[in-house]
Structure formats: structure tokens, C-alpha cells
Amino acid sequence: NRVKVAALGGIEAVLAGMRGHVGAAGVQEQGCGALYNLLCNTDNVKRMKALGTAREVVQGARAAHPSNSYIQSMVKHVLEQLGTHTLAGAQTLREEFSDPAHQAEEKIKTSRHPVEIVGMMKEHAGAARVQEAGCEALRMFTREDNVESRAKVAGLGGIEA
């Protein structure tokens, strides 16, 4: 799929989307993620280097969203892959993608335990993505039709989180 997407102009489309919407965190997050995945193919690395704009675009994402830990982490990995790329290196980067805030955000998205969610929100108070995911999860737990969960969240300090 990586080769097919690149052949269809996917790399250029992602870069154009990111360039056209620098202030939109969601576009930058998804764009960096797509570039990261596309760079796991050696031909795509060559193609991206030949375009010559990928570094500039992801550095623009980094500059526009300095407090977004996911973007900061993904930009780092994209730049690393553009710098010295081998398929083994890409696998190593994937294994090393262990940003604690990113992991907490992903865990919150699948958690059904308010204790865990509130704890991660407190532990990663400075990570906006973790707070966003946590607030969404707690919103769902505290819906009017979920009286039992609302009481549980309040008792765990979730209202303060």
C-alpha cells in the first residue's frame, strides 16, 4: 500500500495538505503520521528526498504546534527517517516510538476504567492530547444516562482532573 499510495501522488497530496493547513493540528498530526508510514519504504524515501519539501513542511508543523507532543515526536521520527534511512532503521524507529504521552493517549482511548483515565490525566497534565482524550473519555463516562459511572468518576477525583 505504501508504494501504491506514493505512485498515486499520495506523498505530494499529504505535503500539500500540510502546507495549506499549517495551523490545523489535526491535519499536521495525520500528515506526519502518513509521512512516517510512507517513509518505511526505501523508494518513498528517495521520492520524498527528490521532492525536497518534506523537511520544510514537517519543520513548519513543529514550529506551528510547539506544545503538541505527538506532532513534535512524529516530526522527529520523520526527520530521522529522511536523514539516514534503512528498512532496519525504520523498524528500530517504530520500536522506539515510545512517547509516554502518546502511549497514555492511546491507552485512554481504549480504557473503560475511570481510575486509569484520571490517573493518566494527572500524570500527563502538560500533554494537551492526553487531556483531550481524557476529557472525551470522562465525558462519555459522565453522560446523564450513565449515573453509576458519573458517581465513580467523581469519587476518583475525575472532576478535578
Short mmCIF file of C-alpha atoms in Angstrom, two decimals:
data_model
loop_
_atom_site.label_atom_id
_atom_site.label_comp_id
_atom_site.label_asym_id
_atom_site.label_seq_id
_atom_site.Cartn_x
_atom_site.Cartn_y
_atom_site.Cartn_z
CA ASN A 1 0.00 0.00 0.00
CA ARG A 2 2.88 2.39 0.71
CA VAL A 3 4.16 2.07 -2.86
CA LYS A 4 0.66 2.34 -4.32
CA VAL A 5 -0.19 5.48 -2.31
CA ALA A 6 3.09 7.10 -3.37
CA ALA A 7 2.52 6.18 -7.03
CA LEU A 8 -0.92 7.80 -6.87
CA GLY A 9 0.65 11.06 -5.69
CA GLY A 10 -0.08 10.48 -2.02
CA ILE A 11 3.19 11.95 -0.78
CA GLU A 12 2.58 15.15 -2.73
CA ALA A 13 -1.04 15.29 -1.55
CA VAL A 14 -0.06 14.91 2.11
CA LEU A 15 2.64 17.58 1.82
CA ALA A 16 0.23 19.96 0.04
CA GLY A 17 -2.44 19.40 2.69
CA MET A 18 0.02 20.05 5.49
CA ARG A 19 1.42 23.13 3.73
CA GLY A 20 -2.09 24.51 3.14
CA HIS A 21 -3.30 23.99 6.72
CA VAL A 22 -0.29 24.63 8.95
CA GLY A 23 -2.48 25.88 11.81
CA ALA A 24 -4.75 22.82 11.83
CA ALA A 25 -3.27 20.43 14.38
CA GLY A 26 -5.34 17.51 13.13
CA VAL A 27 -4.03 17.89 9.58
CA GLN A 28 -0.46 18.13 10.86
CA GLU A 29 -0.87 15.09 13.13
CA GLN A 30 -2.36 12.90 10.44
CA GLY A 31 0.04 14.21 7.81
CA CYS A 32 3.11 13.49 9.92
CA GLY A 33 1.73 10.02 10.66
CA ALA A 34 1.13 9.34 6.97
CA LEU A 35 4.63 10.55 6.03
CA TYR A 36 6.13 8.39 8.77
CA ASN A 37 4.36 5.31 7.42
CA LEU A 38 5.24 6.13 3.82
CA LEU A 39 8.90 6.51 4.76
CA CYS A 40 9.07 2.84 5.75
CA ASN A 41 9.67 2.15 2.04
CA THR A 42 13.11 2.93 0.56
CA ASP A 43 11.68 4.11 -2.79
CA ASN A 44 9.38 6.51 -0.96
CA VAL A 45 12.36 7.90 0.95
CA LYS A 46 14.11 8.60 -2.36
CA ARG A 47 10.95 10.15 -3.78
CA MET A 48 10.45 12.39 -0.75
CA LYS A 49 14.08 13.50 -0.81
CA ALA A 50 13.76 14.29 -4.54
CA LEU A 51 10.73 16.48 -3.85
CA GLY A 52 12.88 18.47 -1.44
CA THR A 53 9.98 19.94 0.55
CA ALA A 54 9.23 17.30 3.18
CA ARG A 55 11.74 18.62 5.71
CA GLU A 56 10.43 22.16 5.36
CA VAL A 57 6.80 21.06 5.72
CA VAL A 58 7.30 18.94 8.85
CA GLN A 59 9.51 21.60 10.42
CA GLY A 60 6.62 24.01 9.79
CA ALA A 61 4.34 21.62 11.67
CA ARG A 62 6.81 21.53 14.56
CA ALA A 63 7.03 25.32 14.70
CA ALA A 64 3.26 25.84 14.45
CA HIS A 65 2.42 23.34 17.23
CA PRO A 66 5.18 23.50 19.85
CA SER A 67 3.00 22.15 22.67
CA ASN A 68 1.63 19.17 20.73
CA SER A 69 3.75 16.25 21.90
CA TYR A 70 2.50 13.92 19.18
CA ILE A 71 3.46 16.31 16.37
CA GLN A 72 6.82 17.00 17.99
CA SER A 73 7.55 13.29 18.28
CA MET A 74 6.39 12.43 14.76
CA VAL A 75 8.39 15.29 13.21
CA LYS A 76 11.48 13.97 14.98
CA HIS A 77 10.90 10.50 13.54
CA VAL A 78 10.13 11.74 10.03
CA LEU A 79 13.30 13.83 10.00
CA GLU A 80 15.32 10.89 11.30
CA GLN A 81 13.95 8.68 8.54
CA LEU A 82 14.76 11.29 5.90
CA GLY A 83 18.28 11.60 7.28
CA THR A 84 19.57 8.04 7.46
CA HIS A 85 17.08 5.50 6.24
CA THR A 86 17.24 1.74 6.00
CA LEU A 87 14.38 -0.66 6.40
CA ALA A 88 16.04 -1.93 9.59
CA GLY A 89 16.31 1.67 10.78
CA ALA A 90 12.62 2.25 10.15
CA GLN A 91 11.77 -0.82 12.24
CA THR A 92 14.02 0.42 15.03
CA LEU A 93 12.31 3.82 14.97
CA ARG A 94 8.92 2.14 15.15
CA GLU A 95 10.03 0.13 18.17
CA GLU A 96 11.47 3.24 19.79
CA PHE A 97 8.27 5.25 19.30
CA SER A 98 7.57 5.23 22.98
CA ASP A 99 6.49 8.78 23.76
CA PRO A 100 4.79 8.32 27.16
CA ALA A 101 2.14 10.93 26.41
CA HIS A 102 1.28 9.25 23.10
CA GLN A 103 1.04 5.89 24.82
CA ALA A 104 -1.19 7.37 27.54
CA GLU A 105 -3.47 8.94 24.93
CA GLU A 106 -3.84 5.65 23.08
CA LYS A 107 -4.50 3.79 26.33
CA ILE A 108 -7.17 6.30 27.35
CA LYS A 109 -8.95 5.80 24.03
CA THR A 110 -9.45 2.11 24.77
CA SER A 111 -9.78 2.23 28.55
CA ARG A 112 -13.09 1.58 30.23
CA HIS A 113 -11.69 2.29 33.69
CA PRO A 114 -12.08 5.82 35.03
CA VAL A 115 -9.35 5.19 37.64
CA GLU A 116 -6.86 4.61 34.84
CA ILE A 117 -8.07 7.60 32.80
CA VAL A 118 -7.97 10.04 35.71
CA GLY A 119 -4.52 8.77 36.69
CA MET A 120 -3.13 9.29 33.20
CA MET A 121 -4.62 12.77 33.00
CA LYS A 122 -2.92 13.69 36.26
CA GLU A 123 0.37 12.10 35.23
CA HIS A 124 0.41 13.86 31.84
CA ALA A 125 -1.12 17.19 32.84
CA GLY A 126 1.09 19.08 30.37
CA ALA A 127 0.14 16.98 27.32
CA ALA A 128 -2.83 18.52 25.52
CA ARG A 129 -3.61 15.35 23.55
CA VAL A 130 -3.80 13.29 26.74
CA GLN A 131 -6.09 15.89 28.30
CA GLU A 132 -8.29 15.94 25.20
CA ALA A 133 -8.59 12.15 25.12
CA GLY A 134 -9.17 12.03 28.88
CA CYS A 135 -11.85 14.69 28.79
CA GLU A 136 -13.62 12.87 25.98
CA ALA A 137 -13.50 9.56 27.85
CA LEU A 138 -14.73 11.16 31.08
CA ARG A 139 -17.47 12.96 29.15
CA MET A 140 -18.70 9.59 27.97
CA PHE A 141 -18.49 8.11 31.49
CA THR A 142 -20.42 11.01 32.96
CA ARG A 143 -23.25 11.22 30.47
CA GLU A 144 -26.63 11.76 32.07
CA ASP A 145 -27.72 8.23 31.21
CA ASN A 146 -24.68 6.73 32.93
CA VAL A 147 -25.40 7.57 36.57
CA GLU A 148 -23.26 4.78 38.07
CA SER A 149 -20.15 5.82 36.11
CA ARG A 150 -20.69 9.51 36.95
CA ALA A 151 -20.56 8.75 40.67
CA LYS A 152 -17.50 6.57 40.20
CA VAL A 153 -15.59 9.30 38.28
CA ALA A 154 -16.46 11.97 40.87
CA GLY A 155 -15.31 9.72 43.70
CA LEU A 156 -11.94 9.22 41.98
CA GLY A 157 -11.19 12.92 41.67
CA GLY A 158 -12.10 12.97 37.99
CA ILE A 159 -13.99 16.21 38.31
CA GLU A 160 -10.77 17.95 39.30
CA ALA A 161 -8.63 16.24 36.62
#
